[in-house]
Short mmCIF file of C-alpha atoms and ligand atoms in Angstrom, two decimals:
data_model
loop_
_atom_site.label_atom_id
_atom_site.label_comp_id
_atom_site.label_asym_id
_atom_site.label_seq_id
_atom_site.Cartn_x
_atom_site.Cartn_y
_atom_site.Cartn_z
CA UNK A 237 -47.09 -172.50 66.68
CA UNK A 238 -48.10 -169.16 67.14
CA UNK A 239 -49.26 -167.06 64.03
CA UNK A 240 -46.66 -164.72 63.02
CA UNK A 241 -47.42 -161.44 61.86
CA UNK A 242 -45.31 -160.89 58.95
CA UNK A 243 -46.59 -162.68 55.37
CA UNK A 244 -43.14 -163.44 54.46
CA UNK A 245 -43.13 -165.81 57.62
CA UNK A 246 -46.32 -167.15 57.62
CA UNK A 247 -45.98 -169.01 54.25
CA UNK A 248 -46.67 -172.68 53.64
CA UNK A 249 -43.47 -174.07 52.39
CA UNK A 250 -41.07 -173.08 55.54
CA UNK A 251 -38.78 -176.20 55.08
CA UNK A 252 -37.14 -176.11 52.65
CA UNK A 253 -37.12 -171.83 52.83
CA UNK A 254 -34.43 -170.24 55.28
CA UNK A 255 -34.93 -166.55 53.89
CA UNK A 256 -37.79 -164.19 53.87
CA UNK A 257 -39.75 -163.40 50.86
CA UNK A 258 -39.90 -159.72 50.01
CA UNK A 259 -42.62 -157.63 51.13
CA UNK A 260 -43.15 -156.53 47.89
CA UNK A 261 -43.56 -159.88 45.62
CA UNK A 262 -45.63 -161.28 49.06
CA UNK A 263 -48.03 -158.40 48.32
CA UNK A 264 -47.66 -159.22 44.19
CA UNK A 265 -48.17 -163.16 44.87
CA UNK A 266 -51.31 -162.63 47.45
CA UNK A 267 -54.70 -163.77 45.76
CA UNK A 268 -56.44 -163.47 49.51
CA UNK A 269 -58.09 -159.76 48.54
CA UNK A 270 -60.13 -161.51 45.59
CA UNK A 271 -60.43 -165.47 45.92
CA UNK A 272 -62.05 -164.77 49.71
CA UNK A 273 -64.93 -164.82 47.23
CA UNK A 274 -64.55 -168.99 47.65
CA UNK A 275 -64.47 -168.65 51.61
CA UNK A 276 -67.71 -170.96 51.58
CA UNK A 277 -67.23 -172.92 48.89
CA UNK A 278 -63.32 -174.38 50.08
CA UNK A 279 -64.41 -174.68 53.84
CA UNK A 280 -66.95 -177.24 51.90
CA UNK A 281 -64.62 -178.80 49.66
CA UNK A 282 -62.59 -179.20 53.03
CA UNK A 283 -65.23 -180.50 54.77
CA UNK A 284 -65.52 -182.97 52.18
CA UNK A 285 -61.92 -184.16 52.05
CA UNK A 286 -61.91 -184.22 55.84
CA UNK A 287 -64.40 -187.09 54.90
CA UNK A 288 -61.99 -188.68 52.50
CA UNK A 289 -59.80 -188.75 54.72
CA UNK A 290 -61.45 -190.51 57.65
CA UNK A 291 -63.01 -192.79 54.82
CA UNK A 292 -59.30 -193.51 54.33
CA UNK A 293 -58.21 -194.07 57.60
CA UNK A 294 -55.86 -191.71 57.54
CA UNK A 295 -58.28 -189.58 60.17
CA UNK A 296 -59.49 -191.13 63.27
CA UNK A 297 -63.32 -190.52 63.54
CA UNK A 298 -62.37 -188.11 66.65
CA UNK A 299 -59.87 -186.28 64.48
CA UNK A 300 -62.60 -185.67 61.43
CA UNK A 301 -65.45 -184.70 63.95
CA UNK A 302 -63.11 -182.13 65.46
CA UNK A 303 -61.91 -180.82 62.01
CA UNK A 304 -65.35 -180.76 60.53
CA UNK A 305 -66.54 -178.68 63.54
CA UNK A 306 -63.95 -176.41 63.54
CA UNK A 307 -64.30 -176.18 60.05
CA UNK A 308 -68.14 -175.15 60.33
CA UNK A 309 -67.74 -173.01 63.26
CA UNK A 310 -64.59 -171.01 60.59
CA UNK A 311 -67.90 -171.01 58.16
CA UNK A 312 -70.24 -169.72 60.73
CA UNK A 313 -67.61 -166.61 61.55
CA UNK A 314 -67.06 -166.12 57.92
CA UNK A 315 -70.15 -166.02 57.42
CA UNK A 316 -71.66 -163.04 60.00
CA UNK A 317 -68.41 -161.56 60.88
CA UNK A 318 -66.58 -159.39 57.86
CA UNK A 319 -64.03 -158.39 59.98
CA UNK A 320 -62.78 -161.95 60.28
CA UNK A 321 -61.14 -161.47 56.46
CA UNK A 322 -59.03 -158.03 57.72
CA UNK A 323 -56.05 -160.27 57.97
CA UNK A 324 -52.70 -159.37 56.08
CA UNK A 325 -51.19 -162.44 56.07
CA UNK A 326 -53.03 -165.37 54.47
CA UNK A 327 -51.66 -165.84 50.80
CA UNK A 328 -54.79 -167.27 49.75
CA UNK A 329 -58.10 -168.29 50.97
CA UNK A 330 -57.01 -171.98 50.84
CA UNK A 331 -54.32 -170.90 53.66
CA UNK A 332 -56.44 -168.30 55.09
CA UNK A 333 -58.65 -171.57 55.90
CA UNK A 334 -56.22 -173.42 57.01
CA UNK A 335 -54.41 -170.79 59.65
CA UNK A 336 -57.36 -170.23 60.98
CA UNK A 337 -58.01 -174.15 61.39
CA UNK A 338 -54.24 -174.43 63.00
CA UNK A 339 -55.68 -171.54 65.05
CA UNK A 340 -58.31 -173.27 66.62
CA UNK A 341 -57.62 -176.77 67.23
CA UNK A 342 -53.50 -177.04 66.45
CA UNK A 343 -52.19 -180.10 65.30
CA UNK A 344 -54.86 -182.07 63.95
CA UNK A 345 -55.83 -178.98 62.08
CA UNK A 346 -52.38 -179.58 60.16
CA UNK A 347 -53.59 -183.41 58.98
CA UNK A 348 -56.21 -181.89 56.81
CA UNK A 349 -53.81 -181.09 53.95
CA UNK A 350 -52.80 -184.87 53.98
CA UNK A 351 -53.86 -186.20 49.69
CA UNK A 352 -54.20 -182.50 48.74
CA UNK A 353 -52.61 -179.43 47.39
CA UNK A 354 -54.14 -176.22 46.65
CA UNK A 355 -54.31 -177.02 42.56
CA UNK A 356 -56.77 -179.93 43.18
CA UNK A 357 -58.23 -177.87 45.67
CA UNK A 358 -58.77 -174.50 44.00
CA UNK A 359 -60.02 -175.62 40.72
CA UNK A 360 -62.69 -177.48 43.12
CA UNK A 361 -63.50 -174.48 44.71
CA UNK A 362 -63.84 -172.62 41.61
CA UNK A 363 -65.87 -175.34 39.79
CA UNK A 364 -67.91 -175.24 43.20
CA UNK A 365 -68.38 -171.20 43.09
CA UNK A 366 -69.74 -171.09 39.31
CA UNK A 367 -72.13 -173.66 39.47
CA UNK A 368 -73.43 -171.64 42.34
CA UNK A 369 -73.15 -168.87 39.63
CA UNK A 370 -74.51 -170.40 36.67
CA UNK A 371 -77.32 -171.37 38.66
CA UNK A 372 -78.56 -167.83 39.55
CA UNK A 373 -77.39 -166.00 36.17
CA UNK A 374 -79.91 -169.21 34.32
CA UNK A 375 -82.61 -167.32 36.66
CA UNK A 376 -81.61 -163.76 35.82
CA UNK A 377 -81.73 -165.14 31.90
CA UNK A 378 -85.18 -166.54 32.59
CA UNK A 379 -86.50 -163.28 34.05
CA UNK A 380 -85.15 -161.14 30.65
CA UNK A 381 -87.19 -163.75 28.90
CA UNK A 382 -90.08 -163.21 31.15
CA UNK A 383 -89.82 -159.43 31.22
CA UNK A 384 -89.73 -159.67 26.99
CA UNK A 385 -93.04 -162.08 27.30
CA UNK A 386 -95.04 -159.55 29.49
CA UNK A 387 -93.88 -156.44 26.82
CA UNK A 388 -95.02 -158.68 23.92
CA UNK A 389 -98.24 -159.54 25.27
CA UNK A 390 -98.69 -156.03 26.51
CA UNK A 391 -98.89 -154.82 23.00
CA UNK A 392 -100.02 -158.15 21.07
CA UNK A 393 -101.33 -156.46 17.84
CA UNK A 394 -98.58 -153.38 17.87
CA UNK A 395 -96.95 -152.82 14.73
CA UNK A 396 -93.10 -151.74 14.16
CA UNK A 397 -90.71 -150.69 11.12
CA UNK A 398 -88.21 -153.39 10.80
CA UNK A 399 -85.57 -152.16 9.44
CA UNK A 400 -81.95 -153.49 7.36
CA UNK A 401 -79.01 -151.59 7.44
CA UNK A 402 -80.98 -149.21 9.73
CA UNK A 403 -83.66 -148.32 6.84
CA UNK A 404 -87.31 -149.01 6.73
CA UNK A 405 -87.47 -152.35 5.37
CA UNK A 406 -90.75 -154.38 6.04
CA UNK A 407 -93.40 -153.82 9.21
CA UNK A 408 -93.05 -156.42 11.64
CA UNK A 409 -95.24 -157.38 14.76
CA UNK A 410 -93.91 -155.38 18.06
CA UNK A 411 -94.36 -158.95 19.76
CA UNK A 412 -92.00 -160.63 17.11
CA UNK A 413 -89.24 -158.06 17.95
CA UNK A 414 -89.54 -158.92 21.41
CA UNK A 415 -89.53 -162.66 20.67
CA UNK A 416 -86.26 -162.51 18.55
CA UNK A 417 -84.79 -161.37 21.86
CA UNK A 418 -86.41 -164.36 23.75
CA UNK A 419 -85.06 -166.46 21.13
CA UNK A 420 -81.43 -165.60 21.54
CA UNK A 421 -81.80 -165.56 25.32
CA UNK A 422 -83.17 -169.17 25.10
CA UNK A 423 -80.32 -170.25 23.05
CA UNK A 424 -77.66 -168.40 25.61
CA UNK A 425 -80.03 -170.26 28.87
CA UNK A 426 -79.20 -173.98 26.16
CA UNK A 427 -75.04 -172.45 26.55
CA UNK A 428 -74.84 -171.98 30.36
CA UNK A 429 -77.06 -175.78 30.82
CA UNK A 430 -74.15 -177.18 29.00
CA UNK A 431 -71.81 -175.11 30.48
CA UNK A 432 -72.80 -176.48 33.67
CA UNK A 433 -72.39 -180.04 32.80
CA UNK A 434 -68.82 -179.38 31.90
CA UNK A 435 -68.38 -177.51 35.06
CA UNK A 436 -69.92 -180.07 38.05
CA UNK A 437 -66.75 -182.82 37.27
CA UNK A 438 -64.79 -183.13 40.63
CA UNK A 439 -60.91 -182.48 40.52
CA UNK A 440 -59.96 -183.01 43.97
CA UNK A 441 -58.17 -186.53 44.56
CA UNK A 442 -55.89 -185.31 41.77
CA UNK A 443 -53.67 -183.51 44.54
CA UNK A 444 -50.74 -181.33 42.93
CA UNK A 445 -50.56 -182.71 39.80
CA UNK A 446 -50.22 -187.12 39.94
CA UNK A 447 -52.96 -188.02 41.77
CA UNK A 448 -53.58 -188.80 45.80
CA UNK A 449 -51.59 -191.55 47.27
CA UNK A 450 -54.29 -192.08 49.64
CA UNK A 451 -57.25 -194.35 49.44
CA UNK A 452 -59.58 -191.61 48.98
CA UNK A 453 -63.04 -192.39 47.63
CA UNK A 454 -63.34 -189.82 45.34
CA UNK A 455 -66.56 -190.88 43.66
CA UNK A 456 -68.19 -190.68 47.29
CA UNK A 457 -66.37 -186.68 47.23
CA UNK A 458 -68.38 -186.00 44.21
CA UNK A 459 -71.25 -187.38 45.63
CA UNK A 460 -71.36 -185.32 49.05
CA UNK A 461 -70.19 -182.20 46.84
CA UNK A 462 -73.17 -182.44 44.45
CA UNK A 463 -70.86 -182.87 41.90
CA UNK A 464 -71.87 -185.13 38.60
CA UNK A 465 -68.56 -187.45 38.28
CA UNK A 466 -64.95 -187.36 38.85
CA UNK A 467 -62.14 -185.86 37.01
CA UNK A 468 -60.11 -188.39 34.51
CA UNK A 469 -56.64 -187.10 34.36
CA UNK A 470 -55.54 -185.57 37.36
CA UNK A 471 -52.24 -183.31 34.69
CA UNK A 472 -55.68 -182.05 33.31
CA UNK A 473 -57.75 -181.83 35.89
CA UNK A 474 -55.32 -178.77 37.90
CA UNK A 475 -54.65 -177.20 35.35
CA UNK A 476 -57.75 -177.13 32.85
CA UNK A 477 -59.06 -174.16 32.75
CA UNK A 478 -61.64 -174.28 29.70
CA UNK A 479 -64.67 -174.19 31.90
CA UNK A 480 -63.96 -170.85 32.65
CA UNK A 481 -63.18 -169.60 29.01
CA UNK A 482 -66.34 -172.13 28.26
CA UNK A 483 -68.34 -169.72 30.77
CA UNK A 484 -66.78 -166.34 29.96
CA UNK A 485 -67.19 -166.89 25.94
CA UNK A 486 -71.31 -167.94 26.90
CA UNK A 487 -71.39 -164.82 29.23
CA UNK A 488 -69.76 -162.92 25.97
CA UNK A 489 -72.75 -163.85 23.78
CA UNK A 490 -74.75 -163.06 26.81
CA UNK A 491 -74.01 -159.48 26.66
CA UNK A 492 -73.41 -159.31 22.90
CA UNK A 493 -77.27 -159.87 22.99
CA UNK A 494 -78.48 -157.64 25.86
CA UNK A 495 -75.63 -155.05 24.05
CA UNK A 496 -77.84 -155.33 21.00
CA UNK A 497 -81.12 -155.13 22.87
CA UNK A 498 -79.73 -151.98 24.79
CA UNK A 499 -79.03 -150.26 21.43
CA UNK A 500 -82.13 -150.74 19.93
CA UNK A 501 -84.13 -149.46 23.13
CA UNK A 502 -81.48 -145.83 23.04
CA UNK A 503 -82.44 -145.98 19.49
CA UNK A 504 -85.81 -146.37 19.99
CA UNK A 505 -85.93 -144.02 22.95
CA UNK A 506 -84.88 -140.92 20.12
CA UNK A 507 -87.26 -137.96 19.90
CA UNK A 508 -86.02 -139.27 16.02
CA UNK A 509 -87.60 -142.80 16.57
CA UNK A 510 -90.13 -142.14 19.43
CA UNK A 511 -91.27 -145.63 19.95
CA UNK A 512 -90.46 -145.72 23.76
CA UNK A 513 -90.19 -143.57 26.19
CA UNK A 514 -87.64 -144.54 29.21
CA UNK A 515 -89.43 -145.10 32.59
CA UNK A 516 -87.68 -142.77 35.24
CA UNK A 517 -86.55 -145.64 37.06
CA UNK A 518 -84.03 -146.36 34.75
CA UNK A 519 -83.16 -143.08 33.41
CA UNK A 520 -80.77 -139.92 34.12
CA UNK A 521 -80.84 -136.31 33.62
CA UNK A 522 -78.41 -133.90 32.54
CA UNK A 523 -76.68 -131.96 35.18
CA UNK A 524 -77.01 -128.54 32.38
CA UNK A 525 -79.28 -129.44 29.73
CA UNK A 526 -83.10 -129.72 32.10
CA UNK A 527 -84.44 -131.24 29.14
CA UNK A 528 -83.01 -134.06 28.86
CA UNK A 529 -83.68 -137.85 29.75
CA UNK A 530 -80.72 -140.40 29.27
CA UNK A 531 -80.77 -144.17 28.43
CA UNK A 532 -77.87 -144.70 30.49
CA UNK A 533 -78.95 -148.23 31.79
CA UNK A 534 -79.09 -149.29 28.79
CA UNK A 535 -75.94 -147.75 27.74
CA UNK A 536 -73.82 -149.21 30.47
CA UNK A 537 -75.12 -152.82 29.45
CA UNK A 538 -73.89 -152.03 26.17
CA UNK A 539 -70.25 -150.72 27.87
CA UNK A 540 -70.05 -153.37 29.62
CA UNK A 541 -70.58 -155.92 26.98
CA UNK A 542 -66.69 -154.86 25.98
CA UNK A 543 -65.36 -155.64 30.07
CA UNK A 544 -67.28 -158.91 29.44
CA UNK A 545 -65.42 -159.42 25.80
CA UNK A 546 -62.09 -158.36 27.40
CA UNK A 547 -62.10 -161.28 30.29
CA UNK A 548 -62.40 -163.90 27.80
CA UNK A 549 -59.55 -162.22 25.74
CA UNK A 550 -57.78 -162.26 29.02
CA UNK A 551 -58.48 -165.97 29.79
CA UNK A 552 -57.58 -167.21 26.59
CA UNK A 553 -54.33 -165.23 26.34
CA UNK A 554 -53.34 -166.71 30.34
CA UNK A 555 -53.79 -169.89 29.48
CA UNK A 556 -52.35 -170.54 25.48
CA UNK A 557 -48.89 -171.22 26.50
CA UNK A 558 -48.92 -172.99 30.16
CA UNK A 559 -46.88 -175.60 30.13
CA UNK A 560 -48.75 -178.78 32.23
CA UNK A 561 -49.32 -178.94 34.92
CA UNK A 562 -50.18 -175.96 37.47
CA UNK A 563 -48.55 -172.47 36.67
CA UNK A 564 -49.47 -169.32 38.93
CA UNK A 565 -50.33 -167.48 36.19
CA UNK A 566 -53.69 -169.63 36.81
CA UNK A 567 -54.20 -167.37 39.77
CA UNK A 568 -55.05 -164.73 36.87
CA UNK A 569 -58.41 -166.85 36.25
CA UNK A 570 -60.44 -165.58 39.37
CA UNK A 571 -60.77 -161.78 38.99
CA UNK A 572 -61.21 -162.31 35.50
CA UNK A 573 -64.01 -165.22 36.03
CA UNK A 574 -65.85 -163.27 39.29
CA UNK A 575 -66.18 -159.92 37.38
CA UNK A 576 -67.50 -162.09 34.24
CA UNK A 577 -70.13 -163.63 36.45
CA UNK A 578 -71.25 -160.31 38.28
CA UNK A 579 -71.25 -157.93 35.45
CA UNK A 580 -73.70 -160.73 33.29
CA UNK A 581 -76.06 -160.83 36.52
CA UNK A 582 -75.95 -157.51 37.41
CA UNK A 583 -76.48 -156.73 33.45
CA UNK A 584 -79.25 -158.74 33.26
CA UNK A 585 -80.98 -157.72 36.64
CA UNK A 586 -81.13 -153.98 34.91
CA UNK A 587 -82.09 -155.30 31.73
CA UNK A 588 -85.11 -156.99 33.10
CA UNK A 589 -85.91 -153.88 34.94
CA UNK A 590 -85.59 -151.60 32.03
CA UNK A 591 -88.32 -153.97 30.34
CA UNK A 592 -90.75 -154.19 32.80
CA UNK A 593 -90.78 -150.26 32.95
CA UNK A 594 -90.78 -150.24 29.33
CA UNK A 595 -93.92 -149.09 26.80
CA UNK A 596 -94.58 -148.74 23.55
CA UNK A 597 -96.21 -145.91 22.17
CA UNK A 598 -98.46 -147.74 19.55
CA UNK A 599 -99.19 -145.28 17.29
CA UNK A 600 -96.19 -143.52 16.61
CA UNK A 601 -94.37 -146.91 15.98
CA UNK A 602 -97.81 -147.75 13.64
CA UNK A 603 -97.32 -144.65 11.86
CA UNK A 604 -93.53 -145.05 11.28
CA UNK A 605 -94.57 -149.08 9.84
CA UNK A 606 -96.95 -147.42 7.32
CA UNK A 607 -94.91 -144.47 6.17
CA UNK A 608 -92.12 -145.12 4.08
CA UNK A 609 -92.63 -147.97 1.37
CA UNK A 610 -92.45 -150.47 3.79
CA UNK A 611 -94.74 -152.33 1.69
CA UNK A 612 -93.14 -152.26 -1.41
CA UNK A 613 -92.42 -155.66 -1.35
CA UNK A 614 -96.06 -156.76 -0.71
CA UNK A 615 -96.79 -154.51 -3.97
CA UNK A 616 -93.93 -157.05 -6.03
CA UNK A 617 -95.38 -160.28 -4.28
CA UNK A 618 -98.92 -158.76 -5.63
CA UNK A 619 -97.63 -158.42 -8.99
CA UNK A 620 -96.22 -161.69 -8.92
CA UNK A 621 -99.53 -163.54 -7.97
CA UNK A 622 -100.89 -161.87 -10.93
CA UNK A 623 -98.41 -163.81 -13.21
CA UNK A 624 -95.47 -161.19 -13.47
CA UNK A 625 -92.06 -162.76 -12.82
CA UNK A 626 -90.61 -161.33 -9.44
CA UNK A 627 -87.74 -159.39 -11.33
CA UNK A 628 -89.90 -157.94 -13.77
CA UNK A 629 -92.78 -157.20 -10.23
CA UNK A 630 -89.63 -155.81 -8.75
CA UNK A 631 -88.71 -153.54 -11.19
CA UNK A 632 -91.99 -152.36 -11.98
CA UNK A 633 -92.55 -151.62 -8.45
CA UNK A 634 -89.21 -149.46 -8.11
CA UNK A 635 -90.75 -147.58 -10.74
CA UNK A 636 -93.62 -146.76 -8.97
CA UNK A 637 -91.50 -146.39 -6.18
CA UNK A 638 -89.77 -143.11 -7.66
CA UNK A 639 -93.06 -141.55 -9.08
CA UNK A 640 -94.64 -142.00 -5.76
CA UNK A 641 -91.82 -140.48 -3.89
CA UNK A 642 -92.15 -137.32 -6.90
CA UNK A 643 -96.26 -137.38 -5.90
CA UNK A 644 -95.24 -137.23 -2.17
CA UNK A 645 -97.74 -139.95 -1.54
CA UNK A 646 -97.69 -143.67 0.11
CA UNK A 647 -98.32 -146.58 -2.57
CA UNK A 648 -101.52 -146.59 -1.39
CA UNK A 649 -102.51 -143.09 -2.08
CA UNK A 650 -101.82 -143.67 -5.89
CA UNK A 651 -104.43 -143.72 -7.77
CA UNK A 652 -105.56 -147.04 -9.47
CA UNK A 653 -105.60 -146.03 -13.26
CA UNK A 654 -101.90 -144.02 -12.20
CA UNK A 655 -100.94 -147.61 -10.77
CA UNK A 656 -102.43 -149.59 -13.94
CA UNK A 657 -99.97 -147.43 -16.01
CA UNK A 658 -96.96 -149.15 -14.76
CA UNK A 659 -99.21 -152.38 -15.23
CA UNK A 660 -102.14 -153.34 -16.51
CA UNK A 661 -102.63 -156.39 -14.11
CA UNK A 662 -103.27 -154.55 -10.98
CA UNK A 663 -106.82 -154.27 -9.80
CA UNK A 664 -108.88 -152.57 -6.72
CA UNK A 665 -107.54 -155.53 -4.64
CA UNK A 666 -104.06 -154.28 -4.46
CA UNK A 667 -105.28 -151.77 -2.21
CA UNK A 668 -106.05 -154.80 0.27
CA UNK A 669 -102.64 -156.07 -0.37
CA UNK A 670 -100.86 -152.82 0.45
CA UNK A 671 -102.47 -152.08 3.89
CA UNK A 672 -100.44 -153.03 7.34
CA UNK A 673 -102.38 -155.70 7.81
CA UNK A 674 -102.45 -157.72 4.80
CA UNK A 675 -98.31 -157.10 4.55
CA UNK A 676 -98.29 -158.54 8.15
CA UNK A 677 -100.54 -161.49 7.59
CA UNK A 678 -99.21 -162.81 4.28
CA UNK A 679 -95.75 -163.67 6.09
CA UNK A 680 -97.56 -166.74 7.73
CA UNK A 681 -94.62 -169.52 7.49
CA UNK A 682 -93.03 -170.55 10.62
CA UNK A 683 -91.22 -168.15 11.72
CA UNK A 684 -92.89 -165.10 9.92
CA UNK A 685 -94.45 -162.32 11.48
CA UNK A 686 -98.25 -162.48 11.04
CA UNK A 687 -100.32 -162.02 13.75
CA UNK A 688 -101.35 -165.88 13.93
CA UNK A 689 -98.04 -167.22 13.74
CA UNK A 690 -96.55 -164.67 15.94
CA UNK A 691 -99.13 -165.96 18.94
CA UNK A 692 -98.47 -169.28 18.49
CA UNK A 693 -94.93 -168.56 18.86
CA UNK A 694 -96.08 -166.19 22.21
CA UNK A 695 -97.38 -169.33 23.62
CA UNK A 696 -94.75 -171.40 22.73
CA UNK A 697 -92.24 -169.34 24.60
CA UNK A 698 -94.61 -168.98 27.49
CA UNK A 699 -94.31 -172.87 27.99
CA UNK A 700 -91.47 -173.18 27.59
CA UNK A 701 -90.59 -170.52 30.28
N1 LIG B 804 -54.01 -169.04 44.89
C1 LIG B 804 -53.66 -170.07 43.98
C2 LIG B 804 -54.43 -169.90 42.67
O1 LIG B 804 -55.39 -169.23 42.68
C3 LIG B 804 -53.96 -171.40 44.56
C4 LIG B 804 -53.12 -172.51 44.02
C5 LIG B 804 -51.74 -172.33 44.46
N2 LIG B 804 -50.92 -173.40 44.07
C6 LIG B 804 -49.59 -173.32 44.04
N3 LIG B 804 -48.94 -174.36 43.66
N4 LIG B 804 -48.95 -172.22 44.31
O2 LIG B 804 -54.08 -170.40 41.65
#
């Protein structure tokens, strides 16, 4: 039959049609401008079933050779030749494949669809593309963690404010901000492993919504697909589409993190704050003001955090009130699950860039860790080794606090017989207790930030990379 050049004739259900579709819901229903994105991925899954098939006897071995190489020579052209997609009237990339299959070698081209439908075969093609996917963002993940390692070890002994509710709280080691990163990274790398394991189950053999009538060996699918086992329930299996909300809500923590990272790197990148200054590479200027220098990398990670947020929103909303089985509005998935995938690797890509560009300027962030009270709390925890209970140490110390603020001096400026007036206990040694150091190294539990712990941690992560 020779390929018609209107859409509305060119559909796969002419039977039981005898009208035309209109233009305009032929444009509306068309999901070829987008899901050509799983060109590779179905011509494989094809491939596959072609093998099925002949496994089946419903192919003769002639028939499946000259399907399979038609099939890889439609791969080959799709794959060096972008011109091949400018066609207006494939519906879909499942019958974009196939036309151009019919194309090529005619009637045995039409057996391939024998045991199939396009709901068995797209959610293969999709579980196929985001493994793919998952795959390469667990790299881009690995390289954040990487680029946070390298920063860390950069500046092992730097000191920073940490702050709550965005006030000087306690100093922390620059390395142990950089490792709280790593650590949420790690757990998001743990999300996408399992992620994947939920993914890599094979749908096909589950045809439009019963199951194949053929003998297909479906386990030996799985097999030559790489996937890890076979789908169940073949109602569920077209038309379950948690691994995608599964792999947009991990993507959403994803950027949630890197959102968080990206604000505290514009923060940090203030004149106000002044710990880092933005490499060029990943900066902007102001088209008026010559002065300035703009985090904008970092701000569009943070903007797109929300896009990232929305598809999940999007995904969940699509699928809450499907009836089973199949329901176009599944077509809705793709844009929604592509856009997820590229806007978390291309997020994460800059992200790792922005790091390996980035320094810290040591002693201004030293300076801002020592001014401030940050060691207040050292000064209680000193009061409280001397016997005082901690309410009464932090009390006392608030006290001192306000009169130190009055003096315009540190806690460690006081004077000792001005500090022995609040309480008699405290000795010369407090002055020990109340320098950077001694603050950092006295929070040596697991997880705390002196220097020891913090470098055992360091290597920890590095091995674990
Ligand atoms: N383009 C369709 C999708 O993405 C493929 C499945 C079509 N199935 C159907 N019964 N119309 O969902």
């Amino acid at each position: 039959m020779a390929i018609m050049s209107d859409a509305r004739k060119t559909n796969l259900w002419g039977g039981r049609f005898t009208g035309e579709t209109d233009r305009g819901f032929a444009d509306y229903n068309r999901s070829f401008g987008f899901d050509r994105r799983l060109f590779a991925v179905d011509v494989r899954a094809s491939i596959a079933h072609c093998d099925g098939l002949a496994g089946a006897r419903e192919l003769t071995g002639a028939e499946s050779n000259e399907i399979k190489s038609a099939l890889q020579a439609i791969l080959d052209r799709g794959q060096t030749d972008a011109s091949y997609f400018d066609e207006p009237n494939s519906e879909d990339v499942h019958s974009f494949v196939e036309a151009r299959l019919v194309e090529m070698i005619g009637d045995v081209g039409r057996k391939l669809h024998t045991g199939r439908s396009r709901n068995d075969q797209v959610a293969t093609d999709l579980r196929l593309w985001l493994r793919d996917e998952l795959d390469r963002t667990a790299l881009a993940l690995r390289s954040v963690q990487e680029g946070l390692l390298d920063l860390a070890a950069a500046h092992a002994e730097a000191a920073i404010p940490g702050y709550t509710h965005l006030q000087r709280a306690q100093p922390v080691l620059f390395a142990h901000w950089c490792l709280a990163y790593f650590e949420m990274l790690a757990r998001d790398r743990e999300r996408f492993a399992d992620v994947r394991g939920r993914v890599n189950v094979l749908p096909l053999g589950s045809a439009a919504l019963a199951g194949t009538s053929y003998p297909i060996d479906r386990d030996a699918a799985a097999r030559a697909l790489g996937f890890d086992g076979i789908s169940r329930n073949s109602l569920d299996a077209v038309s379950d589409r948690d691994f995608c909300i599964e792999f947009a809500g991990a993507a959403s923590l994803v950027m949630m993190h890197l959102s968080r990272l990206a604000e505290d790197i514009i923060l940090y990148s203030t004149t106000e704050f002044g710990f880092f200054e933005l490499s060029d590479a990943v900066a902007t200027g102001s088209s008026l003001m010559p002065q300035k220098k703009n985090p904008d990398s970092m701000e569009l990670v943070r903007g797109k955090a929300g896009r990232v947020f929305g598809h999940l929103a999007a995904l969940l909303a699509t699928m809450k009130g499907l009836p089973l089985a199949y329901n176009k509005d599944m077509q809705e998935d793709k844009e929604a699950v592509f856009d997820t995938a590229d806007t978390v690797n291309a997020s994460l890509a800059v992200t790792a860039t922005v790091l390996r560009n980035l320094r810290l300027n040591e002693a201004r962030a030293s300076e801002a860790a020592s001014h401030g009270y940050l060691n207040a709390t050292e000064l209680a925890d000193y009061l409280v080794r001397k016997g005082m209970p901690f309410r009464e140490a932090h009390e006392t110390v608030g006290r001192i606090v306000v009169h130190a603020i009055e003096r315009g001096v540190e806690l460690s400026e006081l004077r000792l017989d001005d500090l022995k007036s609040f309480s008699a206990g405290i000795e010369q040694d407090v002055f020990a207790s109340l320098s950077l150091e001694q603050t950092l190294a006295t929070k040596s539990q697991t997880g705390g930030t002196a220097p020891g712990r913090v470098a055992e941690e360091l290597k920890r992560a590095g091995k674990q990379l």
